[in-house]
Amino acid sequence: MSSSVDKSVREKCISILREKFSEIVKRIVEGKRPVLVMPKRVLTNTIYDEKNKLLLLGPEMQRRSFLDVNESRKFMQTLLMASIIYDALANDEYPTIRDLYYRGKHTITYRDLHGRIHRENTWDEQRESDSVIRDLEVYLGLLREELLILSKEKGKVVGNLVIKSGDDVIDLSRMGHGAYAIEPTPDLIEFVDVDAEYVLVVEKDAVFQQLHRYGFWKKHKAILVTSAGQPDRATRRFVRRLNEELKLPVYILTDSDPYGFYIYSVFKIGSITLSYESTRLAVPSAKFIGVMMTDVFGDEAFRKLARKANLKNVFKDAINKLPQKKPYLSESERKNYVIKAKPKDVERAVELVGYSLALACLEDREIKSKIRKKEGLTGYPWFHTPEWMRELCIFFNTLSKLEIEAMASKGLRFLADKYIPEKIETHDYID
Amino acid sequence: MSSSVDKSVREKCISILREKFSEIVKRIVEGKRPVLVMPKRVLTNTIYDEKNKLLLLGPEMQRRSFLDVNESRKFMQTLLMASIIYDALANDEYPTIRDLYYRGKHTITYRDLHGRIHRENTWDEQRESDSVIRDLEVYLGLLREELLILSKEKGKVVGNLVIKSGDDVIDLSRMGHGAYAIEPTPDLIEFVDVDAEYVLVVEKDAVFQQLHRYGFWKKHKAILVTSAGQPDRATRRFVRRLNEELKLPVYILTDSDPYGFYIYSVFKIGSITLSYESTRLAVPSAKFIGVMMTDVFGDEAFRKLARKANLKNVFKDAINKLPQKKPYLSESERKNYVIKAKPKDVERAVELVGYSLALACLEDREIKSKIRKKEGLTGYPWFHTPEWMRELCIFFNTLSKLEIEAMASKGLRFLADKYIPEKIETHDYID
């Protein structure tokens, strides 16, 4: 009952697995030690490629030898997982990462040189088996989605786009009030026809529902996507393909808080855990249209602050290069809409941009003393731009955040027909 | 750009709002005190209707008078919210409950009899405005979905079902590898054509993906739905309509743990907060096909336990009436698949079935002493059946749980072609 698309994928993957692992068989037959060689998947081997704006895996390689007692466990785990995935492919199965964990989980009983009996689990937690799956992705040069490993999916899409998925042709402009839930294997989607000018990715499902129902995508010729929170891999890959293959610019709309900023960063640059996949998942040209802290507060107060003696140098570029900004909210709207930042928001902001900016802009003494302990956290280099420093400075200074819903509550017409299109037209976004 | 369906809904709702609130205007014109009368939405006015297997709102009514200082705040909140919703309907808006909160949030400044100035917020937290929306649903006899108030939606569906949503006709058997994301206003869906024998609701999105991809719904003529965790209102209403209007039996598949059991209970009986909507959201005939604790452990050990002197009476019915059950898992599978219950699972189980069953079946002394403090928690009456007492007794006794994924890891073929259909055919479920 599987689709014909899946059948051909299975054949392709089976032959890649055979080929890659026959090397090991060959070594054994030749009397050599069985060894796996693959790129090192660790933080120290993760590089930020500033030119291409991507998090990438560095050049370091690692060897895993079966006959090295420190490496044999990992070696065996890798082979165990590869064989389970191979079996699943051959048997028309569609495992999830959770059930791959279960499929491989068992206890091995063995006798050591002194005759003592030992018991060892293949893996104890899913964290361990997930890491082995990532190793295999790197080793095989295949994403787990290509190996027909499925997962929970949250992404949805509507717009003037016709796709082929499985054996069906689906018109994403004919979804009624509902939407199309993106498949877990977006590489198997074929783009049949498109009539759109850009992709708008909305963090929040509820706002996606509002814009969809309002007819935003029809009126503004957009493909409307929601990641429903932190984007999963399939949503990221789908958006990447829209950008790469259909040449559609991508705009991201999130809450105005450090979590929203980070969601944007994951779409654009990639994430550290999945750095080996950034070249296929990230959209380096993605633009953050908002909600920006400057959309809420403007930047007048920031300019005053940034001229203080101790901040002058830090914000020289922001003051000189960035055009002045007026807020979209009146003072009374701001008063009703803005939410107080939580300690977790502050922590996340420090992760993004580092502790020194936080210390410079914060006025709250209690929080300041907590952040002193974060010394060493220097933040992500891609947040050290004048634009982001201004945004995060306002965040630290006001300790405020704002949800997209607040913009919608000024009227859906305001959000859909003024805020979003105006920001895109006037290039009032962060690149 | 809104659909024609939405336009006629707006007109209908506007006239209901006008009619209901013109009563108040009339009273004012006549020089009477403005008063709202509506059913009391509190726990003590929530009734379990055993015959119809539904949680319902009882007969108690509440009055809210504008001129009573204890009631005027609530009275004004209700009128404020009604006017915001009215405006939204009239202006082609699609608010969410979050943005209704923002739309109404402001500070009222007033002077008391002594000339002192006071400030009061219309509402402080969304909890407050949400409660007002629920009051309005009861007062108007309209669900918020009918008032075109949107929300985040997680539910998805595939199967041999053709629907009309908005202005589009959508064939849910032609979704490729993706799925149809259910709209937030499922009452506006029109069922055009159906060719299915039952509805299978799967708690977990990842398992839904697996069964979908495997072609389960084609092979077994099912409509496949996922609630992606705790079901939202739209998914419940959609499933209810499939059951009521298309006469399709509904089977629920969740993890084997107290959270899974509770998800089933929400689908079947309703929830306390939304008891006023059970008659439209609940599916009293829904059946829990699993994963049952007896599917994992069988019931032999339970029978031994239940014959102990102190338990004989409690489990008389379970022992005499319920057929013996063999487990679906071998001992070694059980060993690899079963997870240790967490304290939160135990707490939830006590909520479901009460502390006395927990004390009777538990062997872990530490947990037992914690539960002694829960004295008074008697559980929900609909869990006090022989079937559920057996399930929960095994849970307390083994302190174990099992995920659906574990069943899938025995092979998707096992889950899709044996476990699910066999349980349905042999009526091996809890009603």
PDB file of C-alpha atoms in Angstrom, chain B residues 5 10 18 84 118 215 225 252 313 334 408 426:
ATOM      1  CA  VAL B   5     -19.169  30.023   4.501  1.00  0.00           C
ATOM      2  CA  ARG B  10     -20.914  36.064  10.743  1.00  0.00           C
ATOM      3  CA  ARG B  18     -27.898  41.424  19.061  1.00  0.00           C
ATOM      4  CA  ILE B  84     -15.170  42.955  21.222  1.00  0.00           C
ATOM      5  CA  HIS B 118      -8.805  54.459  41.353  1.00  0.00           C
ATOM      6  CA  GLY B 215      -1.349   2.551   4.058  1.00  0.00           C
ATOM      7  CA  VAL B 225      -6.980  10.918  12.990  1.00  0.00           C
ATOM      8  CA  ILE B 252      -8.801   5.431  20.527  1.00  0.00           C
ATOM      9  CA  ASN B 313     -14.080  -7.730  47.346  1.00  0.00           C
ATOM     10  CA  ARG B 334       8.380  -6.604  27.834  1.00  0.00           C
ATOM     11  CA  ALA B 408       5.369  -0.369  16.297  1.00  0.00           C
ATOM     12  CA  THR B 426     -12.526  -9.558  18.979  1.00  0.00           C
TER      13      THR B 426
END
